[in-house]
XYZ file of C-alpha atoms in Angstrom:
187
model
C 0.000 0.000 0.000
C 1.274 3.827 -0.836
C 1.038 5.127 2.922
C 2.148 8.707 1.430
C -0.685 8.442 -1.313
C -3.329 7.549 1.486
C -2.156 10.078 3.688
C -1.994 12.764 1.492
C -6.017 11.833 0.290
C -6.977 11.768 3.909
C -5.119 15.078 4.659
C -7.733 16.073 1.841
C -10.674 14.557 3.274
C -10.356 16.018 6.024
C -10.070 19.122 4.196
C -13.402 18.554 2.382
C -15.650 17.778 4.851
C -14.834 21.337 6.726
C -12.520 20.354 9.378
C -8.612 21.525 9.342
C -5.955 19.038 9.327
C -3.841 21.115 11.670
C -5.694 20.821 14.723
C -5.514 19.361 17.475
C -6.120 15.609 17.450
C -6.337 15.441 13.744
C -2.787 16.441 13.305
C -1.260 12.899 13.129
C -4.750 10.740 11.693
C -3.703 10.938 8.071
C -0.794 8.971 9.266
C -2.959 7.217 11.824
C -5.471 6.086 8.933
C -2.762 4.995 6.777
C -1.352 2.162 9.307
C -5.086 1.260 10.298
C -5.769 0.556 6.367
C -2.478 -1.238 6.233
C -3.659 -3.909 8.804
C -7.257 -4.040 8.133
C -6.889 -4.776 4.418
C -3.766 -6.732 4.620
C -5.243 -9.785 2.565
C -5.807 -6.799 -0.270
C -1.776 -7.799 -1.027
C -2.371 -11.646 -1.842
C -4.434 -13.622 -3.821
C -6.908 -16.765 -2.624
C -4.028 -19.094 -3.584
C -1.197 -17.352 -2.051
C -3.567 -17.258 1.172
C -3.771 -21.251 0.434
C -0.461 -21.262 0.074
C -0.032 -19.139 3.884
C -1.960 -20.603 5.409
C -2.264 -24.509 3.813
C -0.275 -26.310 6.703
C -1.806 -29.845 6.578
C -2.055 -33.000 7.917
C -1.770 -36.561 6.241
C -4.370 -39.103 7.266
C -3.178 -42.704 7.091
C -5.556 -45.150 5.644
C -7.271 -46.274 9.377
C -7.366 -42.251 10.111
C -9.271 -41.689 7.064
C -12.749 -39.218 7.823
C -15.727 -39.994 6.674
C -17.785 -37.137 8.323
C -17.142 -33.243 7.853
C -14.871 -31.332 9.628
C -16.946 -28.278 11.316
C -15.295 -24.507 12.578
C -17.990 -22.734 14.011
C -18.518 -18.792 15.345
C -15.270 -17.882 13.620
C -15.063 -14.134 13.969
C -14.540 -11.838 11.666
C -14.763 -8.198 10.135
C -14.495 -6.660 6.722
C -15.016 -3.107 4.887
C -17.634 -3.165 2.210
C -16.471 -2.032 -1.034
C -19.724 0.109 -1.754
C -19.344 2.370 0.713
C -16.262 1.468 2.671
C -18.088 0.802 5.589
C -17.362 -1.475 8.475
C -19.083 -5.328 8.310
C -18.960 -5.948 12.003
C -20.354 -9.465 14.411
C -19.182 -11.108 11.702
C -19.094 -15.033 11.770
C -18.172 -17.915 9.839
C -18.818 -21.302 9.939
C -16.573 -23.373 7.818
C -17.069 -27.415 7.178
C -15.152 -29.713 4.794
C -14.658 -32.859 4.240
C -11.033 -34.244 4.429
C -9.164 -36.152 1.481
C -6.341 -37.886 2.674
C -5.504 -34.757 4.849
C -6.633 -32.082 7.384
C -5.704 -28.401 7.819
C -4.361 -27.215 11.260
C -7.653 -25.671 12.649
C -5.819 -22.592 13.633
C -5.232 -22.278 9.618
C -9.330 -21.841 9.081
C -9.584 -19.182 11.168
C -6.422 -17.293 9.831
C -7.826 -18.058 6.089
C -11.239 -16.494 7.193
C -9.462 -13.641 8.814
C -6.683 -12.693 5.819
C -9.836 -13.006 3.559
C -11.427 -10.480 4.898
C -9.155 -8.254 5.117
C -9.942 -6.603 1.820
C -12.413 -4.130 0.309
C -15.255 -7.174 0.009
C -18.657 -8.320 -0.495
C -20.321 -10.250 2.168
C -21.603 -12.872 -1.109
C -17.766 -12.704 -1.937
C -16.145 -13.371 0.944
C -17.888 -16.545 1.603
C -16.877 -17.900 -1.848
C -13.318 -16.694 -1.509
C -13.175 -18.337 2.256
C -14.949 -21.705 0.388
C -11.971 -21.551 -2.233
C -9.058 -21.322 -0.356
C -10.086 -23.902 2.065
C -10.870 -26.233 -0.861
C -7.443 -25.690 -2.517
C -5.564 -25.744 0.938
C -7.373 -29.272 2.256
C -7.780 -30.733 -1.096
C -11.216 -30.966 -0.733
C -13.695 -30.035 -3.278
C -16.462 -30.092 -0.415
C -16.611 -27.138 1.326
C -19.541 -25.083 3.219
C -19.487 -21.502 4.650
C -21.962 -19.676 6.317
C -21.673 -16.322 7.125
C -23.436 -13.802 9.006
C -22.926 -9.986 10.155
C -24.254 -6.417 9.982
C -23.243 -3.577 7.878
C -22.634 -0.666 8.724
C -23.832 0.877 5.648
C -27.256 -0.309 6.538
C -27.329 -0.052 10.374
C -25.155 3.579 10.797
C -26.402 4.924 7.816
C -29.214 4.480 4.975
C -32.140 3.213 6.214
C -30.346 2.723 9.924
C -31.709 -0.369 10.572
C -29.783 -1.604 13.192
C -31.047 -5.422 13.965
C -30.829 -5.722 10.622
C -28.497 -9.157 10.150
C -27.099 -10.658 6.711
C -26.356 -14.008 6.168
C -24.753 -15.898 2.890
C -24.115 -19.488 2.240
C -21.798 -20.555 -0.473
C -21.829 -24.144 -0.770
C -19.428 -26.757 -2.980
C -19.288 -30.224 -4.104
C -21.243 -32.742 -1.262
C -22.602 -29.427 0.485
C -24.071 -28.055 -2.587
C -26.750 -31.689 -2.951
C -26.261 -32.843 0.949
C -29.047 -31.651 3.283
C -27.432 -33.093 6.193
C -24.158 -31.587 5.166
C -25.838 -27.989 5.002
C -27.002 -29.107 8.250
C -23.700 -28.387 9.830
C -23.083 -25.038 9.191
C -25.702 -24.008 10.461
């Protein structure tokens, strides 16, 4: 990230909406909102399969360890920055299942794939699928099921200010996508 580009458009933000850069307290947020943006979009730098790659630490089963049932993370949480408005996505969780071939992920590994994911401009819908793909290409699995749900700032702060107002998205592959059990356990 360009922390003199972002600090310079803040400096001008600022400017915009009235208030003057040179006061008191606001003095140092340019540079302030420039490390903030730094950390909370960090997964903006890599791609789902360099996150698989990061993150992909695994496990070999031997043949009497194989798993026949799903693996299930639950109440993961999260937060992201909507890329409509910019606006925090907040009580965000996820609830990850697959189902192993041959191998398992370290379960520390989900949660650090569902955290690096969202640390990017994102869309709730896309998030899910981009958590989904990088824990099919890091297990090996092409069955994978993610549930998500948060609120948005951009509809409880702002807009219509709903504030109970909760979204939830399910991306579903392989097994998960036919299985009604299966979608059973993300839920």
């Amino acid at each position: 990230m360009d922390q003199e580009k972002i600090k310079y458009h803040v400096r001008g933000l600022l400017e915009a909406i009235g208030e003057n850069p040179d006061r008191e307290g606001l003095q140092e947020t340019p540079d302030r909102v420039a490390r903030m943006l730094s950390e909370v979009l960090a997964g903006t730098a890599y791609s789902n399969h360099e996150i698989a790659e990061m993150f992909g630490k695994t496990f070999a089963l031997t043949d009497s360890e194989q798993i026949e049932s799903a693996v299930v993370m639950k109440d993961i949480q999260i937060f992201s920055y909507c890329e409509h408005h910019m606006a925090l996505m907040y009580d965000m969780y996820v609830n990850v299942a697959y189902i192993p071939k041959n191998k398992v992920i370290g379960l520390s590994k989900i949660a650090r794939i569902c955290d690096m994911a969202s640390k990017r401009l994102q869309l709730q819908e896309r998030l899910g699928k981009d958590i989904a793909e990088i824990i099919s290409e890091a297990t090996g699995s092409p069955d994978v099921g993610v549930l998500i749900t948060g609120s948005h700032s951009c509809m409880t702060a702002r807009g219509i200010r709903n504030t109970s107002a909760k979204t939830t998205t399910k991306t579903l592959m392989g097994k998960f996508r036919t299985d009604k059990n299966l979608q059973e356990l993300i839920l």
